[in-house]
Amino acid sequence: MRYFYTFFLTIFSISLVTGCQNTKEKQLSSVENSDEKWWKEAIVYQIYPRSFKDSDGDGIGDLKGIISKLDYLESLGITAVWINPFYSSPNDDNGYDISDYRAIMKEFGSMEDFDILLKGLHDRKIKLVMDLVVNHSSDEHEWFKQSRSSRTNKYRNYYHWWDAERGKPNYRYSLFDINHDAWKYDSLTNSYYLHYFSRKQPDLNWENPTLRKEVYDIMKFWADKGIDGFRLDAFGFAAKDTSFPAFPKGYEKNFMAYYSMVPAIHDYLKEMNKEVFSKYNVMSVAEGAGNSFEDAHNLVDESRKELNMAYAFEGVDIAKAEGYSISHFKKVFSKWDSAFTNKGWISIFLANHDQARMVSRFGNDSAAYRDLSAKMLNTFILSMRGTPYLYNGDELAMTNAGFSKINDYRDMATLNEYQNQLNKKGNIPAFLNRLQFECRDNGRTPFQWDNSVNAGFSTGAPWIQVNKNYTSINAADQEKDSSSVLNYVKKMIQIRKSNQVLVYGIYNLIDKDNPTVYAYTREWKGMKMLVLLNFSNQTSKVNTGLNLAKAKPLIQNYSNLNGETLQPYEAVIYQLLN
Ligand code: NOJ
């Protein structure tokens, strides 16, 4: 079992039935699923606001900081941003513990800043997707303060309480608690409350219709302000069997299967769709894709009117400290593509704020191959079927921080797990080693803007250390260098935007058993693209069965091309001409 957030992500992954449909079927069904929508064509850029740009020198990124970088966002060519939570929060979990859903976190600025930011984005034709964190709130939310004050308070039923006279409730696993116990005893009312995440993140009671209405009102508040979408944090846990039955010993190794995706979740999502989504032009993306093939379909099948797109973790979870196999990678992404051939839509990503850096996990962050492999990975994300999500900093090939001391980490889940390891006399050096590869703080170090102090992120001491390599990896240098990762990503974004085949075209894996090369075609309305990606540091041969002499390269990360012989981490997209 892995110890912190990545563990959660692993078990969020689902196993789908493998097997692609035959080509003819795929062509037909692809036409059915090519219903044009802005959110299918969107290129989403994820901003971790705490680490993006600090405007006032307190070492914490803020909304004014993002506003000062609007031109940078526009220059990337992206068409939407997803910004991690910026609501009022005591920041136990960096904003994923909300104390007021209608106010801005004081470290991040004011509602006026938000309005300016939204307008600035819209003026540049960039849409805004907000994080909706409503499986739980902060324990400092007024609802929870009221709820815990007495058993008869009208907010009591907004959360899950268990009166101690009934005995200790059946064990529930908490992801972030030091003891991984999701029930916390509260002497004030002699009761336990439920928190699947930290003690400061009590779970909201979705079985209560009044609570659900509060959530829809919050969503309408933001939708009325003009935002363009919601990312539903941890939604798979929202519905609960409130009898909290006992589960077999050791169930927590697979706790998702026991109590995520309780069937009522679909009723709640349908209700949310009716109350909110159907009334606004907003998109909705799940965090995860449920627990089964069926769940994934049900969540995003348009006719069911629940959510727009799934966000499956199985792909991003493949990379382990010991490495990963490209065959496995191909299998997983091909499987997910085939899952949504007919209906539904998926997100394509290789990193986010809960992951270590993409180039360090999936590519090669050595000086020799960092840029090449980052270009190759970005080519992958931007040439697959599904909405691409780029994580801030990956357009520069920012790498893992490589912290070696526990004091350098800030993530509450990591620090709690460290304490847990100490308590049970675990292997601390091994634990710290693993953090260097997989801790989510690796992906949260300040954005590297330039080679000035603190990488141009802040004039004050940053809340988490800047990666020492900022003098050689930063946006200012890369803007000036025509062969930089940044300029490559900008070009790749333009290619996706000007070729709808890369959005809607059917995906076909070729040279399936090639152990190092990922090769596929995308085909739509008479247009055909060939994508060749060498995932290894060795020269590799690919067998496309196509006449490359009749193909036009649209983008490549080496200046010279040798047909079916690919150089280390080579990426090339050809347009196939008849
Ligand atoms: C998922 C978010 O992505 C993660 O950062 C957070 O810690 C948990 N949900 C709890 O809200």
XYZ file of C-alpha atoms in Angstrom, residues 18-572:
555
model
C -9.915 -4.429 -22.630
C -10.471 -4.854 -26.305
C -10.961 -2.364 -29.061
C -13.855 -2.437 -31.402
C -13.219 -3.296 -34.988
C -12.314 -0.385 -37.206
C -15.600 -0.181 -39.066
C -17.595 -0.018 -35.881
C -15.196 2.566 -34.528
C -15.578 4.766 -37.572
C -19.345 4.717 -37.319
C -19.464 5.277 -33.621
C -16.861 7.989 -33.775
C -19.189 9.963 -35.999
C -21.871 9.544 -33.358
C -19.518 10.817 -30.708
C -18.248 13.792 -32.661
C -21.011 16.066 -31.515
C -19.100 19.354 -31.333
C -18.860 20.993 -27.916
C -16.593 23.763 -26.642
C -15.436 21.640 -23.736
C -14.355 18.838 -26.047
C -12.277 21.310 -28.041
C -10.912 23.065 -24.958
C -7.245 22.971 -24.034
C -7.263 23.253 -20.265
C -4.342 24.651 -18.304
C -4.380 23.913 -14.581
C -3.185 26.680 -12.273
C -2.143 25.886 -8.715
C -2.749 29.412 -7.386
C -0.662 29.118 -4.246
C 2.443 28.552 -6.356
C 1.745 30.426 -9.575
C 2.587 34.094 -8.903
C 2.670 36.148 -5.727
C 1.820 39.847 -6.121
C 2.302 41.140 -2.569
C 5.470 39.523 -1.281
C 3.887 37.260 1.354
C 5.336 34.200 -0.377
C 1.903 32.866 -1.366
C 0.594 33.049 -4.922
C -2.611 35.059 -5.343
C -5.293 36.197 -7.775
C -3.538 39.480 -8.568
C -0.505 37.357 -9.397
C -2.552 35.358 -11.915
C -3.962 38.626 -13.302
C -0.409 39.839 -13.881
C 0.230 36.723 -15.955
C -2.871 36.833 -18.140
C -0.786 37.723 -21.176
C 1.393 34.698 -20.531
C -1.721 32.498 -20.425
C -2.941 34.021 -23.666
C 0.460 33.492 -25.275
C 0.232 29.772 -24.527
C -2.891 29.526 -26.663
C -4.827 27.548 -24.063
C -8.591 28.072 -24.081
C -9.562 27.306 -20.468
C -8.002 27.344 -17.039
C -8.886 25.185 -14.089
C -7.803 26.966 -10.920
C -7.527 24.974 -7.690
C -9.752 26.227 -4.838
C -9.464 29.894 -3.924
C -12.401 30.107 -1.501
C -11.948 31.129 2.158
C -10.065 28.390 3.892
C -7.885 27.799 6.938
C -5.648 25.866 4.527
C -5.311 22.586 6.318
C -5.313 21.041 2.832
C -4.338 24.091 0.738
C -7.850 25.272 0.014
C -9.576 21.870 -0.154
C -11.061 22.695 3.246
C -13.495 25.509 2.629
C -14.850 27.751 5.370
C -16.927 30.048 3.124
C -17.953 29.018 -0.378
C -18.909 32.544 -1.389
C -15.739 34.353 -0.345
C -12.130 34.489 -1.528
C -9.283 33.166 0.618
C -7.671 36.206 2.249
C -4.139 35.191 1.175
C -5.394 35.071 -2.424
C -7.130 38.460 -2.511
C -10.690 39.731 -2.767
C -13.895 39.226 -4.723
C -12.964 42.319 -6.697
C -9.731 40.588 -7.750
C -11.787 37.586 -8.779
C -14.081 39.729 -10.948
C -11.072 41.344 -12.622
C -9.491 37.946 -13.181
C -12.628 36.488 -14.724
C -13.045 39.457 -17.030
C -9.373 39.351 -17.984
C -9.686 35.682 -18.881
C -12.876 36.199 -20.851
C -11.408 39.190 -22.694
C -8.731 36.773 -23.864
C -11.291 34.093 -24.747
C -10.121 31.844 -21.927
C -12.780 30.062 -19.901
C -12.617 29.437 -16.165
C -13.279 26.082 -14.518
C -13.595 26.172 -10.732
C -12.961 23.458 -8.224
C -16.140 22.427 -6.413
C -15.195 20.837 -3.103
C -18.421 19.630 -1.558
C -17.811 16.114 -0.334
C -16.555 17.916 2.757
C -16.142 21.440 4.092
C -13.712 22.850 6.604
C -14.448 22.281 10.283
C -14.231 26.081 10.444
C -17.238 26.504 8.158
C -20.176 28.114 9.979
C -22.291 25.046 9.137
C -19.912 22.788 11.016
C -19.539 25.152 13.952
C -23.327 25.172 14.297
C -23.598 21.475 13.624
C -21.224 20.487 16.390
C -22.705 22.941 18.912
C -25.637 20.716 19.886
C -27.475 17.597 18.806
C -30.563 19.630 18.095
C -28.984 22.416 16.088
C -30.644 22.856 12.699
C -27.308 22.266 10.957
C -26.683 19.008 12.807
C -27.814 17.023 9.830
C -25.460 18.793 7.408
C -22.730 16.367 8.520
C -22.499 12.730 9.590
C -22.705 12.328 13.365
C -22.805 9.138 15.392
C -23.986 9.367 19.017
C -21.471 7.715 21.314
C -24.206 5.877 23.277
C -24.574 3.682 20.206
C -20.990 2.524 20.695
C -18.079 3.250 18.420
C -19.179 3.363 14.768
C -17.781 0.797 12.354
C -14.302 1.593 11.143
C -13.987 3.870 8.147
C -10.679 4.593 6.460
C -9.447 8.188 6.370
C -6.932 9.121 3.719
C -5.267 11.944 5.567
C -5.761 11.179 9.262
C -2.650 10.267 11.265
C -4.309 7.028 12.374
C -6.333 6.639 9.172
C -9.467 6.608 11.291
C -12.310 8.563 9.665
C -14.373 8.930 12.865
C -13.345 11.675 15.249
C -14.810 11.752 18.729
C -16.121 15.168 19.801
C -16.749 15.474 23.545
C -18.910 18.584 23.142
C -21.907 16.466 22.152
C -20.476 13.047 23.000
C -20.574 12.018 19.336
C -18.283 11.052 16.486
C -18.164 12.872 13.163
C -17.027 11.444 9.843
C -14.061 12.737 7.842
C -12.788 10.684 4.911
C -9.974 13.207 4.520
C -8.401 15.111 7.429
C -10.051 15.850 10.792
C -10.453 19.397 9.572
C -12.441 18.198 6.543
C -15.735 16.809 7.905
C -17.897 15.055 5.289
C -21.088 16.826 4.281
C -24.316 14.870 4.476
C -25.557 14.576 0.907
C -28.509 12.494 2.034
C -29.942 15.723 3.436
C -31.878 17.554 0.659
C -31.412 20.906 2.429
C -27.639 20.484 2.220
C -27.884 19.564 -1.454
C -29.896 22.701 -2.121
C -27.229 24.783 -0.354
C -24.651 23.283 -2.722
C -26.712 24.087 -5.824
C -27.177 27.646 -4.572
C -23.419 28.002 -4.181
C -22.921 26.675 -7.709
C -25.498 29.135 -9.049
C -23.757 31.980 -7.241
C -20.575 31.280 -9.234
C -22.335 30.386 -12.463
C -24.218 33.715 -12.248
C -20.882 35.436 -11.964
C -20.060 33.895 -15.331
C -17.680 31.031 -14.627
C -17.591 28.280 -17.241
C -17.282 24.980 -15.454
C -16.881 22.914 -12.327
C -14.429 20.199 -11.421
C -16.104 17.954 -8.855
C -13.615 17.157 -6.151
C -13.883 13.734 -4.487
C -17.521 13.504 -5.648
C -17.386 9.688 -5.610
C -17.566 9.740 -1.815
C -20.514 12.118 -1.470
C -23.348 9.555 -1.312
C -23.184 7.285 1.737
C -24.902 4.329 3.297
C -25.626 6.116 6.565
C -26.107 2.865 8.465
C -22.296 2.560 8.139
C -22.275 -1.241 8.057
C -19.261 -3.299 9.136
C -16.907 -4.424 6.378
C -14.558 -7.413 6.397
C -11.197 -7.019 8.119
C -8.597 -5.462 5.836
C -11.226 -3.941 3.543
C -9.430 -0.596 3.703
C -6.865 -1.887 1.197
C -9.661 -1.515 -1.317
C -11.981 0.856 0.485
C -13.117 2.579 -2.713
C -14.892 -0.603 -3.732
C -16.732 -0.663 -0.426
C -18.001 2.815 -0.094
C -17.338 5.094 -2.994
C -19.928 5.424 -5.758
C -22.896 4.495 -3.592
C -25.687 4.318 -6.239
C -27.522 7.402 -4.921
C -24.640 9.468 -6.302
C -26.243 9.208 -9.731
C -29.509 10.633 -8.392
C -27.633 13.541 -6.849
C -25.697 14.249 -10.044
C -28.909 14.158 -12.066
C -30.470 16.559 -9.604
C -27.391 18.820 -9.809
C -27.605 18.685 -13.580
C -31.270 19.663 -13.535
C -30.798 22.416 -10.934
C -27.534 23.887 -12.220
C -25.776 22.455 -15.289
C -28.827 22.508 -17.530
C -29.393 26.197 -16.777
C -25.926 27.468 -17.683
C -23.359 26.908 -20.417
C -20.956 25.306 -17.955
C -18.961 22.134 -18.287
C -18.516 19.546 -15.570
C -15.605 17.219 -15.007
C -15.501 14.454 -12.451
C -12.487 13.794 -10.269
C -12.066 10.170 -11.257
C -14.273 7.880 -13.273
C -16.004 5.744 -10.686
C -15.148 2.183 -9.786
C -16.191 0.233 -12.816
C -16.673 0.282 -16.546
C -20.369 0.815 -15.949
C -19.827 3.696 -13.508
C -17.601 5.499 -15.971
C -20.231 5.287 -18.698
C -23.083 6.205 -16.457
C -21.333 9.312 -15.222
C -20.769 10.819 -18.656
C -23.334 9.234 -20.964
C -25.004 12.376 -22.364
C -28.452 10.812 -22.337
C -28.301 10.309 -18.557
C -27.659 14.014 -17.926
C -25.068 13.739 -15.192
C -21.539 15.028 -15.958
C -19.661 15.917 -19.157
C -16.338 14.214 -18.761
C -14.512 11.665 -16.718
C -10.979 12.062 -15.429
C -9.552 8.578 -15.040
C -6.488 8.056 -12.884
C -5.368 4.721 -14.227
C -3.029 6.287 -16.804
C -1.396 8.760 -14.457
C -0.884 6.057 -11.874
C 1.249 3.815 -14.064
C 4.565 5.546 -13.364
C 6.258 4.119 -10.286
C 9.645 4.858 -8.722
C 10.912 1.613 -10.280
C 9.777 2.768 -13.755
C 6.874 1.695 -15.943
C 6.332 -0.188 -19.138
C 5.271 1.634 -22.242
C 3.238 -1.426 -23.254
C 1.200 -0.982 -20.095
C 0.840 2.735 -20.810
C -0.408 2.065 -24.347
C -2.812 -0.571 -23.139
C -4.358 1.691 -20.524
C -4.804 4.720 -22.770
C -6.148 2.586 -25.637
C -8.591 0.922 -23.281
C -9.890 4.256 -22.038
C -10.228 5.531 -25.569
C -12.307 2.522 -26.538
C -14.444 2.998 -23.435
C -15.782 6.285 -24.787
C -15.944 5.536 -28.476
C -19.709 5.745 -28.561
C -20.729 7.960 -25.718
C -19.157 10.079 -23.074
C -15.902 11.964 -23.036
C -12.636 11.769 -21.165
C -9.814 14.025 -19.961
C -6.210 13.397 -20.998
C -3.530 14.356 -18.477
C -0.268 13.097 -17.023
C 0.004 15.374 -14.011
C -1.889 17.607 -11.633
C -1.437 19.118 -8.171
C -1.748 15.678 -6.543
C 1.126 14.227 -8.560
C 4.856 14.642 -8.761
C 6.155 16.277 -11.948
C 5.294 14.758 -15.306
C 8.799 14.832 -16.789
C 10.300 13.227 -13.669
C 7.689 10.456 -13.599
C 6.924 9.696 -17.235
C 9.907 11.179 -19.046
C 13.551 11.579 -18.207
C 14.610 14.609 -16.183
C 18.354 14.226 -16.829
C 19.935 17.233 -18.567
C 20.348 15.213 -21.770
C 16.727 14.165 -22.169
C 14.589 16.489 -20.086
C 13.534 18.818 -22.872
C 13.139 16.093 -25.468
C 11.045 13.882 -23.240
C 8.916 16.821 -22.017
C 8.172 17.765 -25.612
C 7.288 14.158 -26.374
C 4.899 13.897 -23.393
C 3.189 17.177 -24.245
C 2.761 15.907 -27.814
C 1.009 12.870 -26.410
C -1.403 14.864 -24.233
C -2.255 17.230 -27.063
C -2.771 14.605 -29.761
C -5.049 12.118 -28.005
C -8.825 12.031 -28.196
C -10.242 13.631 -25.050
C -9.852 17.068 -23.524
C -6.170 17.779 -22.728
C -5.245 19.126 -19.294
C -1.788 20.699 -18.985
C -0.461 21.283 -15.492
C 1.299 24.617 -14.890
C 5.055 24.326 -15.187
C 4.968 21.224 -17.356
C 5.185 23.526 -20.387
C 8.685 24.384 -19.102
C 9.615 20.813 -18.131
C 9.725 21.736 -14.437
C 11.059 18.762 -12.484
C 10.584 17.146 -9.082
C 11.983 19.192 -6.217
C 13.930 16.296 -4.712
C 13.578 17.483 -1.100
C 15.552 15.309 1.274
C 14.316 16.550 4.656
C 10.834 16.214 6.061
C 10.956 19.905 7.051
C 10.985 20.878 3.388
C 7.551 19.320 2.813
C 4.323 21.195 3.395
C 1.590 18.740 2.415
C -0.546 17.894 5.442
C -1.220 14.346 4.221
C 2.519 13.726 3.883
C 3.343 15.218 7.270
C 0.594 13.182 8.933
C 1.868 10.025 7.303
C 5.389 10.845 8.467
C 4.056 11.080 12.021
C 2.257 7.783 11.534
C 5.506 6.189 10.346
C 7.328 7.522 13.399
C 4.579 6.225 15.697
C 4.761 2.760 14.258
C 8.558 2.817 13.935
C 8.459 2.571 10.142
C 11.463 2.786 7.837
C 11.954 6.567 7.713
C 14.817 6.691 5.143
C 12.757 4.526 2.773
C 9.732 6.731 3.375
C 11.734 9.895 2.592
C 13.148 8.275 -0.533
C 9.715 7.487 -1.791
C 8.578 11.050 -1.149
C 11.283 12.314 -3.474
C 9.667 10.475 -6.327
C 6.009 10.597 -5.570
C 5.060 13.253 -3.022
C 2.576 15.745 -4.424
C 4.658 18.651 -3.102
C 7.021 17.929 -6.001
C 4.392 19.362 -8.293
C 3.633 22.322 -6.029
C 6.912 24.231 -5.937
C 6.696 27.836 -7.202
C 6.354 28.454 -10.903
C 9.748 29.300 -12.404
C 9.236 32.625 -14.156
C 12.829 33.815 -14.509
C 16.285 33.546 -12.979
C 15.849 36.366 -10.461
C 15.501 35.678 -6.738
C 12.809 33.062 -5.933
C 12.452 32.408 -9.656
C 10.445 35.629 -10.004
C 7.586 33.988 -8.106
C 7.696 36.241 -5.036
C 9.798 38.950 -3.437
C 9.227 37.277 -0.059
C 10.136 33.826 1.231
C 7.988 31.317 -0.717
C 5.623 29.089 1.291
C 7.481 26.106 -0.180
C 11.010 26.184 -1.536
C 11.691 27.029 -5.150
C 13.309 24.202 -7.113
C 17.045 24.951 -7.260
C 17.123 24.434 -11.010
C 15.166 27.651 -11.712
C 18.226 29.405 -13.116
C 18.289 26.934 -15.987
C 14.560 26.111 -16.255
C 12.392 29.221 -16.416
C 9.806 30.879 -18.623
C 11.808 34.033 -19.450
C 14.713 32.070 -20.946
C 12.414 29.714 -22.781
C 10.376 32.521 -24.308
C 13.548 33.750 -25.998
C 14.675 30.329 -27.202
C 12.894 29.127 -30.329
C 13.832 25.509 -29.573
C 12.549 25.569 -25.970
C 9.934 23.254 -24.509
C 7.697 26.290 -24.001
C 7.790 27.277 -27.665
C 7.255 23.675 -28.700
C 4.164 23.412 -26.472
C 2.775 26.659 -27.898
C 3.224 25.293 -31.403
C 1.619 21.981 -30.463
C -1.367 23.831 -28.976
C -1.837 25.716 -32.242
C -1.672 22.460 -34.171
C -4.396 20.940 -32.027
C -6.534 24.053 -32.323
C -6.286 24.177 -36.081
C -6.861 20.469 -36.684
C -10.193 19.191 -35.421
C -9.085 15.699 -36.373
C -6.967 15.787 -33.210
C -10.078 16.484 -31.147
C -12.730 14.286 -32.731
C -10.803 11.888 -34.962
C -10.892 8.175 -34.291
C -7.838 6.818 -32.551
C -6.099 3.726 -33.856
C -3.123 2.150 -32.165
C -0.513 0.871 -34.613
C 2.553 -1.361 -34.165
C 0.774 -2.391 -30.974
C 3.505 -4.630 -29.543
C 6.369 -2.224 -30.078
C 8.065 -2.158 -26.652
C 9.320 1.438 -26.792
C 7.300 3.367 -29.349
C 3.740 4.587 -28.986
C 2.331 5.057 -32.490
C -1.249 5.889 -33.442
C -3.323 7.540 -36.089
C -6.199 9.983 -35.743
C -8.683 10.100 -38.574
C -11.708 12.279 -39.264
C -13.541 13.669 -42.273
C -10.877 12.556 -44.756
C -8.019 13.918 -42.662
C -5.444 11.528 -41.180
C -2.620 12.166 -38.732
C 0.131 9.822 -37.615
C 1.687 10.327 -34.179
C 5.033 8.650 -33.402
C 6.406 8.850 -29.873
C 9.566 7.146 -28.692
C 9.204 6.686 -24.942
C 12.766 5.436 -24.481
C 16.308 6.784 -24.338
C 17.302 4.356 -27.136
C 17.005 4.711 -30.872
C 13.917 2.674 -31.768
C 12.322 1.315 -34.911
C 8.612 1.565 -35.573
C 6.626 -0.273 -38.175
C 3.809 1.972 -39.356
C 2.913 0.131 -42.548
C 2.480 3.597 -44.067
C 4.374 5.440 -46.740
C 6.071 8.230 -44.822
C 7.463 9.684 -48.036
C 3.910 10.793 -48.676
C 3.527 12.369 -45.266
C 4.019 15.937 -44.148
C 5.608 16.488 -40.709
C 3.643 19.061 -38.730
C 5.752 19.098 -35.585
C 8.906 17.321 -34.447
C 11.259 17.603 -31.480
C 14.442 16.821 -33.503
C 15.529 18.854 -36.508
C 16.242 15.745 -38.589
C 13.816 12.891 -39.234
C 14.822 9.354 -40.149
C 11.476 7.885 -41.122
C 10.664 4.847 -39.038
C 13.853 5.080 -37.024
C 13.178 7.245 -34.017
C 15.843 8.934 -31.928
C 15.634 8.880 -28.103
C 12.358 10.457 -26.937
C 11.596 11.547 -30.479
C 8.104 12.899 -31.145
C 6.700 13.626 -34.576
